[in-house]
Every structure is written in C-alpha cells, then in structure tokens.
Short mmCIF file of C-alpha atoms in Angstrom, two decimals:
data_model
loop_
_atom_site.label_atom_id
_atom_site.label_comp_id
_atom_site.label_asym_id
_atom_site.label_seq_id
_atom_site.Cartn_x
_atom_site.Cartn_y
_atom_site.Cartn_z
CA UNK A 1 -10.21 -19.56 6.41
CA UNK A 2 -8.53 -18.53 3.19
CA UNK A 3 -4.78 -18.30 3.06
CA UNK A 4 -3.09 -15.36 1.38
CA UNK A 5 0.30 -16.16 -0.05
CA UNK A 6 2.67 -13.22 -0.17
CA UNK A 7 5.53 -14.66 -2.14
CA UNK A 8 8.92 -13.01 -2.21
CA UNK A 9 12.58 -13.07 -1.34
CA UNK A 10 13.64 -13.35 2.28
CA UNK A 11 15.11 -9.88 2.19
CA UNK A 12 14.94 -6.66 0.16
CA UNK A 13 16.38 -6.68 -3.31
CA UNK A 14 17.43 -3.86 -5.57
CA UNK A 15 14.81 -2.91 -8.17
CA UNK A 16 17.49 -1.61 -10.53
CA UNK A 17 18.33 -4.90 -12.21
CA UNK A 18 20.14 -4.89 -15.56
CA UNK A 19 17.93 -5.63 -18.53
CA UNK A 20 14.75 -4.40 -16.81
CA UNK A 21 12.05 -2.35 -18.52
CA UNK A 22 12.94 1.15 -19.62
CA UNK A 23 11.89 3.83 -17.15
CA UNK A 24 8.91 6.00 -18.06
CA UNK A 25 7.65 9.16 -16.37
CA UNK A 26 5.22 8.54 -13.49
CA UNK A 27 1.67 9.83 -13.75
CA UNK A 28 0.45 11.77 -10.73
CA UNK A 29 -3.13 11.47 -9.51
CA UNK A 30 -5.32 14.43 -10.42
CA UNK A 31 -5.58 15.68 -6.84
CA UNK A 32 -1.76 15.98 -6.55
CA UNK A 33 -1.02 14.03 -3.38
CA UNK A 34 -2.22 10.85 -1.72
CA UNK A 35 -2.30 10.04 2.00
CA UNK A 36 -2.57 6.54 3.47
CA UNK A 37 -3.23 5.67 7.11
CA UNK A 38 -1.56 2.50 8.44
CA UNK A 39 -1.98 0.70 11.78
CA UNK A 40 0.42 -0.62 14.38
CA UNK A 41 0.21 -4.28 15.37
CA UNK A 42 0.46 -6.42 18.44
CA UNK A 43 1.47 -10.08 18.34
CA UNK A 44 -0.95 -11.80 20.68
CA UNK A 45 1.04 -14.94 19.98
CA UNK A 46 4.54 -15.20 18.54
CA UNK A 47 5.63 -18.85 18.44
CA UNK A 48 9.19 -19.08 17.11
CA UNK A 49 10.57 -22.21 15.49
CA UNK A 50 14.18 -23.24 15.33
CA UNK A 51 16.89 -21.43 13.39
CA UNK A 52 16.73 -22.40 9.71
CA UNK A 53 19.79 -22.84 7.48
CA UNK A 54 18.93 -19.54 5.75
CA UNK A 55 19.11 -17.67 9.06
CA UNK A 56 15.36 -17.19 9.50
CA UNK A 57 12.83 -18.87 11.82
CA UNK A 58 9.45 -20.35 11.00
CA UNK A 59 6.70 -18.58 12.94
CA UNK A 60 3.15 -19.01 14.09
CA UNK A 61 2.41 -15.33 14.46
CA UNK A 62 -1.05 -14.15 15.50
CA UNK A 63 -1.29 -10.52 14.43
CA UNK A 64 -3.83 -7.95 15.60
CA UNK A 65 -3.88 -4.50 14.04
CA UNK A 66 -4.45 -1.81 16.67
CA UNK A 67 -5.66 1.76 16.55
CA UNK A 68 -2.32 3.58 16.65
CA UNK A 69 -1.52 4.95 13.21
CA UNK A 70 1.09 6.55 11.00
CA UNK A 71 0.08 8.56 7.94
CA UNK A 72 2.17 8.48 4.77
CA UNK A 73 1.66 11.16 2.13
CA UNK A 74 3.06 10.77 -1.39
CA UNK A 75 3.57 14.10 -3.14
CA UNK A 76 4.55 14.29 -6.83
CA UNK A 77 8.01 15.78 -7.32
CA UNK A 78 9.44 17.49 -10.40
CA UNK A 79 12.93 16.05 -10.16
CA UNK A 80 13.79 12.36 -10.29
CA UNK A 81 14.24 10.73 -6.90
CA UNK A 82 12.57 9.76 -3.64
CA UNK A 83 12.87 12.08 -0.68
CA UNK A 84 11.57 11.58 2.84
CA UNK A 85 10.48 13.88 5.64
CA UNK A 86 9.23 12.76 9.04
CA UNK A 87 7.31 14.47 11.84
CA UNK A 88 5.93 13.23 15.13
CA UNK A 89 7.27 11.49 18.24
CA UNK A 90 10.82 10.15 17.82
CA UNK A 91 10.96 11.43 14.23
CA UNK A 92 14.71 11.92 14.62
CA UNK A 93 15.17 8.15 14.94
CA UNK A 94 13.60 7.42 11.53
CA UNK A 95 16.12 7.05 8.67
CA UNK A 96 15.68 9.40 5.74
CA UNK A 97 17.64 7.39 3.17
CA UNK A 98 16.92 4.12 1.36
CA UNK A 99 17.38 2.13 4.58
CA UNK A 100 13.84 3.38 5.32
CA UNK A 101 11.45 0.64 4.20
CA UNK A 102 9.06 3.25 2.78
CA UNK A 103 11.72 4.34 0.28
CA UNK A 104 12.41 0.75 -0.72
CA UNK A 105 8.68 0.16 -1.17
CA UNK A 106 8.47 3.06 -3.63
CA UNK A 107 11.59 1.78 -5.42
CA UNK A 108 10.22 -1.73 -5.86
CA UNK A 109 6.84 -0.52 -7.10
CA UNK A 110 8.45 1.85 -9.59
CA UNK A 111 10.74 -0.90 -10.88
CA UNK A 112 7.83 -3.30 -11.38
CA UNK A 113 6.07 -0.79 -13.59
CA UNK A 114 9.09 0.67 -15.38
CA UNK A 115 8.58 4.05 -13.72
CA UNK A 116 11.27 6.61 -12.93
CA UNK A 117 10.25 7.50 -9.36
CA UNK A 118 9.60 11.18 -8.70
CA UNK A 119 8.00 11.43 -5.31
CA UNK A 120 8.30 12.98 -1.92
CA UNK A 121 7.18 10.83 1.00
CA UNK A 122 6.11 12.48 4.23
CA UNK A 123 5.65 10.22 7.27
CA UNK A 124 3.58 11.54 10.17
CA UNK A 125 4.65 9.19 12.99
CA UNK A 126 2.48 8.10 15.86
CA UNK A 127 3.49 4.42 16.09
CA UNK A 128 6.44 3.99 18.49
CA UNK A 129 9.77 3.75 16.65
CA UNK A 130 11.70 0.45 17.07
CA UNK A 131 9.06 -0.61 19.58
CA UNK A 132 8.04 -4.03 18.30
CA UNK A 133 4.80 -2.68 16.80
CA UNK A 134 5.85 -2.81 13.11
CA UNK A 135 5.98 0.95 12.59
CA UNK A 136 8.59 0.70 9.83
CA UNK A 137 6.67 -2.11 8.15
CA UNK A 138 3.47 -0.09 8.35
CA UNK A 139 5.19 2.87 6.69
CA UNK A 140 6.36 0.59 3.88
CA UNK A 141 2.83 -0.69 3.28
CA UNK A 142 1.52 2.87 3.38
CA UNK A 143 4.12 4.14 0.90
CA UNK A 144 3.37 1.24 -1.42
CA UNK A 145 -0.38 1.94 -1.46
CA UNK A 146 0.13 5.71 -1.71
CA UNK A 147 2.55 5.48 -4.64
CA UNK A 148 0.30 2.96 -6.40
CA UNK A 149 -2.53 5.51 -6.23
CA UNK A 150 -0.30 8.49 -7.03
CA UNK A 151 1.23 6.84 -10.11
CA UNK A 152 -2.05 5.20 -11.14
CA UNK A 153 -0.30 1.86 -11.60
CA UNK A 154 -3.36 -0.23 -10.76
CA UNK A 155 -1.30 -2.90 -9.00
CA UNK A 156 -3.34 -5.92 -7.91
CA UNK A 157 -3.63 -6.83 -4.24
CA UNK A 158 -1.69 -10.04 -4.95
CA UNK A 159 1.18 -8.08 -6.51
CA UNK A 160 1.18 -5.61 -3.63
CA UNK A 161 1.44 -8.52 -1.20
CA UNK A 162 4.36 -9.94 -3.20
CA UNK A 163 6.19 -6.60 -2.93
CA UNK A 164 5.36 -6.47 0.79
CA UNK A 165 6.91 -9.90 1.30
CA UNK A 166 10.12 -8.77 -0.41
CA UNK A 167 10.31 -5.85 2.00
CA UNK A 168 9.91 -7.76 5.26
CA UNK A 169 7.97 -10.31 7.25
CA UNK A 170 5.52 -7.88 8.90
CA UNK A 171 4.79 -5.72 5.83
CA UNK A 172 2.05 -7.93 4.30
CA UNK A 173 0.01 -7.80 7.49
CA UNK A 174 0.42 -4.02 7.69
CA UNK A 175 -1.25 -3.83 4.29
CA UNK A 176 -4.15 -6.13 5.22
CA UNK A 177 -4.79 -5.27 8.90
CA UNK A 178 -7.56 -6.83 10.96
CA UNK A 179 -6.34 -10.11 12.44
CA UNK A 180 -4.35 -12.87 10.81
CA UNK A 181 -2.22 -15.91 11.45
CA UNK A 182 1.21 -15.50 9.88
CA UNK A 183 3.17 -18.59 8.83
CA UNK A 184 6.58 -18.96 7.21
CA UNK A 185 8.49 -15.87 8.27
CA UNK A 186 5.12 -14.31 9.10
CA UNK A 187 4.35 -13.27 5.51
CA UNK A 188 1.98 -16.16 4.64
CA UNK A 189 -1.29 -14.89 6.06
CA UNK A 190 -4.61 -16.49 6.94
CA UNK A 191 -7.25 -13.96 8.04
CA UNK A 192 -8.77 -14.65 11.45
CA UNK A 193 -12.25 -13.96 12.79
CA UNK A 194 -12.50 -11.57 15.72
CA UNK A 195 -15.81 -11.47 17.54
CA UNK A 196 -15.45 -8.18 19.38
CA UNK A 197 -13.25 -5.27 20.37
CA UNK A 198 -10.18 -5.78 22.55
CA UNK A 199 -8.77 -2.89 24.58
CA UNK A 200 -5.02 -2.50 24.99
CA UNK A 201 -2.50 -0.29 26.73
CA UNK A 202 0.99 -0.05 25.25
CA UNK A 203 3.80 1.01 27.59
CA UNK A 204 6.46 2.70 25.47
CA UNK A 205 10.04 2.28 26.66
CA UNK A 206 12.97 4.61 26.19
CA UNK A 207 15.00 3.61 23.15
CA UNK A 208 14.44 0.58 20.94
CA UNK A 209 15.52 -3.01 20.53
CA UNK A 210 17.02 -4.50 17.39
CA UNK A 211 14.80 -7.29 16.07
CA UNK A 212 17.77 -9.33 14.72
CA UNK A 213 19.50 -8.94 18.08
CA UNK A 214 16.43 -10.26 19.91
CA UNK A 215 16.23 -13.31 17.63
CA UNK A 216 19.94 -13.98 18.18
CA UNK A 217 19.41 -13.77 21.94
CA UNK A 218 16.49 -16.17 21.66
CA UNK A 219 18.76 -18.66 19.89
CA UNK A 220 21.49 -18.14 22.51
CA UNK A 221 19.11 -18.69 25.42
CA UNK A 222 17.83 -21.89 23.82
CA UNK A 223 21.38 -23.17 23.41
CA UNK A 224 22.23 -22.30 27.02
CA UNK A 225 19.10 -24.06 28.27
CA UNK A 226 20.18 -27.26 26.54
CA UNK A 227 17.22 -27.51 24.16
CA UNK A 228 19.23 -26.50 21.10
CA UNK A 229 18.21 -23.73 18.73
CA UNK A 230 17.90 -25.19 15.22
CA UNK A 231 14.95 -26.59 13.30
CA UNK A 232 16.06 -30.09 14.26
CA UNK A 233 15.89 -29.15 17.96
CA UNK A 234 12.75 -27.02 18.24
CA UNK A 235 9.22 -28.27 17.37
CA UNK A 236 7.37 -26.58 14.53
CA UNK A 237 5.52 -23.53 15.88
CA UNK A 238 1.76 -23.86 16.17
CA UNK A 239 -0.95 -21.36 17.08
CA UNK A 240 -2.78 -21.71 20.38
CA UNK A 241 -6.28 -23.03 19.72
CA UNK A 242 -7.68 -21.51 22.97
CA UNK A 243 -6.23 -18.16 21.91
CA UNK A 244 -7.80 -18.32 18.44
CA UNK A 245 -11.09 -19.33 20.04
CA UNK A 246 -10.96 -16.35 22.42
CA UNK A 247 -10.38 -13.98 19.50
CA UNK A 248 -13.27 -15.45 17.54
CA UNK A 249 -15.54 -15.13 20.58
CA UNK A 250 -14.44 -11.57 21.39
CA UNK A 251 -13.81 -12.74 24.96
CA UNK A 252 -11.14 -10.66 26.72
CA UNK A 253 -11.04 -12.86 29.83
CA UNK A 254 -10.54 -16.00 27.74
CA UNK A 255 -7.85 -14.24 25.70
CA UNK A 256 -6.07 -13.29 28.93
CA UNK A 257 -6.23 -16.89 30.12
CA UNK A 258 -4.74 -18.07 26.82
CA UNK A 259 -1.99 -15.44 26.93
CA UNK A 260 -0.94 -16.41 30.43
CA UNK A 261 -1.11 -20.18 29.80
CA UNK A 262 1.80 -22.25 28.59
CA UNK A 263 2.04 -22.67 24.83
CA UNK A 264 0.82 -19.14 24.00
CA UNK A 265 2.25 -15.65 24.29
CA UNK A 266 5.58 -14.46 22.93
CA UNK A 267 8.57 -16.77 22.50
CA UNK A 268 10.79 -13.69 22.10
CA UNK A 269 9.82 -12.27 25.49
CA UNK A 270 12.61 -14.00 27.43
CA UNK A 271 15.16 -12.68 24.94
CA UNK A 272 13.78 -9.14 25.13
CA UNK A 273 13.88 -9.28 28.94
CA UNK A 274 17.44 -10.59 28.83
CA UNK A 275 18.52 -7.63 26.70
CA UNK A 276 16.33 -5.10 28.58
CA UNK A 277 15.79 -6.37 32.17
CA UNK A 278 13.87 -3.22 33.10
CA UNK A 279 10.91 -4.46 31.05
CA UNK A 280 10.17 -6.89 33.89
CA UNK A 281 9.41 -3.90 36.10
CA UNK A 282 6.96 -2.58 33.49
CA UNK A 283 5.20 -5.95 33.25
CA UNK A 284 4.94 -6.12 37.04
CA UNK A 285 3.55 -2.57 37.20
CA UNK A 286 0.85 -3.46 34.68
CA UNK A 287 -0.11 -6.57 36.64
CA UNK A 288 -0.37 -4.57 39.87
CA UNK A 289 -2.56 -2.01 38.09
CA UNK A 290 -5.10 -4.64 37.12
CA UNK A 291 -4.18 -5.68 33.58
CA UNK A 292 -5.87 -8.91 32.52
CA UNK A 293 -2.60 -9.97 30.87
CA UNK A 294 0.69 -8.44 29.81
CA UNK A 295 3.41 -9.37 27.34
CA UNK A 296 6.27 -7.89 25.37
CA UNK A 297 5.01 -6.77 21.96
CA UNK A 298 6.93 -8.61 19.24
CA UNK A 299 10.66 -8.07 19.69
CA UNK A 300 9.99 -5.21 22.14
CA UNK A 301 10.69 -3.06 23.97
CA UNK A 302 7.05 -1.94 23.98
CA UNK A 303 4.94 -3.95 26.43
CA UNK A 304 1.25 -4.66 25.75
CA UNK A 305 -1.46 -4.98 28.40
CA UNK A 306 -4.98 -6.28 27.86
CA UNK A 307 -7.78 -4.47 29.67
CA UNK A 308 -11.39 -5.45 30.20
CA UNK A 309 -12.94 -2.25 28.81
CA UNK A 310 -12.08 1.16 27.39
CA UNK A 311 -12.47 2.72 30.83
CA UNK A 312 -10.23 0.15 32.46
CA UNK A 313 -7.64 0.76 29.74
CA UNK A 314 -7.58 4.49 30.55
CA UNK A 315 -7.07 3.79 34.27
CA UNK A 316 -4.35 1.25 33.50
CA UNK A 317 -2.53 3.69 31.22
CA UNK A 318 -2.58 6.35 33.95
CA UNK A 319 -1.17 3.89 36.49
CA UNK A 320 1.62 2.84 34.13
CA UNK A 321 2.56 6.46 33.43
CA UNK A 322 2.67 7.11 37.17
CA UNK A 323 4.74 3.97 37.85
CA UNK A 324 7.93 5.43 36.39
CA UNK A 325 8.62 2.17 34.54
CA UNK A 326 7.91 3.47 31.01
CA UNK A 327 8.24 6.66 29.00
CA UNK A 328 4.52 6.86 28.28
CA UNK A 329 1.48 4.63 27.90
CA UNK A 330 -0.91 4.64 24.94
CA UNK A 331 -4.46 3.30 24.74
CA UNK A 332 -5.72 1.59 21.57
CA UNK A 333 -8.41 -0.86 20.50
CA UNK A 334 -8.25 -3.79 18.11
CA UNK A 335 -8.82 -4.98 15.49
CA UNK A 336 -8.13 -2.05 13.18
CA UNK A 337 -8.29 -1.70 9.42
CA UNK A 338 -5.16 -2.16 7.33
CA UNK A 339 -3.60 0.41 5.02
CA UNK A 340 -6.38 2.85 4.07
CA UNK A 341 -6.41 5.60 1.47
CA UNK A 342 -7.26 9.06 2.87
CA UNK A 343 -7.69 11.37 -0.09
CA UNK A 344 -7.35 14.30 0.10
CA UNK A 345 -4.82 14.36 2.92
CA UNK A 346 -6.35 15.30 6.27
CA UNK A 347 -3.29 17.33 7.23
CA UNK A 348 -1.02 19.04 4.72
CA UNK A 349 2.43 17.59 4.10
CA UNK A 350 5.40 19.89 3.51
CA UNK A 351 5.56 21.31 0.01
CA UNK A 352 7.44 19.28 -2.57
CA UNK A 353 10.22 21.81 -3.06
CA UNK A 354 12.53 23.01 -1.77
CA UNK A 355 13.30 20.18 0.67
CA UNK A 356 13.81 21.47 4.22
CA UNK A 357 17.01 20.91 6.17
CA UNK A 358 17.22 17.37 7.55
CA UNK A 359 15.60 15.82 4.47
CA UNK A 360 17.59 13.07 2.81
CA UNK A 361 17.23 12.01 -0.82
CA UNK A 362 17.41 8.31 -1.61
CA UNK A 363 17.81 9.08 -5.33
CA UNK A 364 19.34 12.57 -5.60
CA UNK A 365 18.94 14.25 -8.98
CA UNK A 366 21.88 13.81 -11.34
#
C-alpha cells in the first residue's frame, strides 16, 4: 500500500500573509461555473491515542466514503470576494462566513497562486450537518477542486492534499474517497483495498455534536476510569487487522464481527453516548431491526448500521424511522469516489449577482 502524505499545519492559517505574492485576477473556466460532487464518510474504525502536548490525538482511522453527497458549485463573480449560499436539509445550520471550511479552502488556494478571489460558492447539502460524517470537510475538498478548475490553476494532487491538511484532519480523505487508513491526525493516508460493496443505514439525530467537545469528553472519561488520557498513558492506536481483512474480502459478516469485537470500532463512541445518551436507544433499535453491526459515526451524533444487502438496508432504514429514536434514516453504499468534477453543473446554482437575502460575504467588496 502506498502512503499519501498530506503535510500541513494542525489548524487553518490565514492566506493573507505579509510579503506574499501580489494578487492577480482569477481566470474563469470557459463554461462559466464548475460543480464538484463530494461524498460523506463513515469511520469503520476510529482508534484514538492519548492527548498530545499540542492538544491533538494520534489516530488509526479507517475511512470509507459512502454514497451520500454534497455538490459545490463555483461561479465566477465580478466583484472581489467569496460569497456562499446553501440549500438542502439543515442549510440554516451551515455558516455563510469564513468559518465555513469551503470559504477557507478557496482563500488558501487563491493565496497559493497569488489570485484575488472572485467567486460565489453554492453548496447543495445532502450530507447531515454536524453529524460525524465529515460534511464540512467534504465541502472544503469540493470547493478546493472546483476553484482549482474555475481559476485554471493546475494545482497538483500533492499540493491539493497539502491544502486539505491545513484545513482539517478529514479534508484529505474527502478529496481522495474510496477507503483509506488515516494516521497522524487522520491526514496521513494509505489507500485500502475493498473487495466488494458494503450497505449502510445512517440514523440522523436531531441537532449535532461538537467534535472538540467529544474529544474532551473522551479524555475526561479516560481520566475518570483511571487509565489516564495522555500519550504516556494510552497505547499508540493501531488498525484492526481482522477489520482490514474483511474490507479487502468484501465480507459484510466478517466486517460486522470485527466491528463488534474488542480492539475495533469507535473509541469516541463512549464519549458521544455520554454527551447524548439517547443514541443508545438508536443503537438498540438498529440491533433489534436486524443490523449486522452498529456504531456511532465519528464524533456523532449520526449512528451507522451495517446491513447484509441493499434490500436489508431498506428494511432496516424503515424500522429505524418507525422506531422514533432518530429524525430520519438514510441508505447508502460504500466505497464511493472522492471529490469528482461534474461539468457542466447538473442543477443550476443561484445567479452570481445580486446575492439573495441570507447570503454572507467572507470578503465583502471594498
């Protein structure tokens, strides 16, 4: 397996550094706008190491991209700045300013190429918001690829991965898709073989969970248990070999066995359940309905259930919806492709001007 190193800072940095290259006008693609489709993810294993001195945790993170998608459209704008509009489920929960990772992705790409950004980003949401499925990270990867095509910057895949790593731990995988083992903070990726299609049901909860809050609760629970929470207390995280073997074989039953065995699954699940006890009811409902395995997806609160077939997934989703333990249940298969250009856009984005009410500008014109 070949490792892909996405180097970068541990957190976002401002692209407007003194002494940088002079800004030049961006060049729009000939067809005017660019749309990119990006997948959600499920962590079939999330092994969390101890708290590092820099405040992060080393991970052994087995990512699977799944067939729930957002679409990000980059539209050339006449005035300087980056504006954002959002449609779809829970669109009102998505920030429209530069706290949105998609805006920061466009900023970082423009800064790398000395471009004055002039773009409108439209995000058509279908990935649950703040649900532990990397929807914000996916939007960042999509904006990065869309703006690269729109501005004709010709950024290499290695450079794109570097920018992704600056934006966040899950963003590099959102760009690549498929299946991968994430090391470091999750940004150092090794692609994984998957020998077949896995069928999932995702039970979407009301509201979200803060990822930093879930990690803090994980540390607190470790301290309370007496194991300690730092890198000197917790063994280095390692992937489950039975789990990787089940993925490579395309064997859903073996994957379920690995997920339910000790040493696999999600080390953040106990913390998510501590902060949102009602998720235990959702997991129990999925088990009663015949799921092969169930776990909290990432930092939650979405819960993921493995089914034996597409038909079984549909029946499981119906049972979860009827259980009253979740807001809705979505069916998706994995693995799925990473960020993918769709040009021209399959559905029109709002026109570039004037911006409708509710649109925020991250770089308002002077």
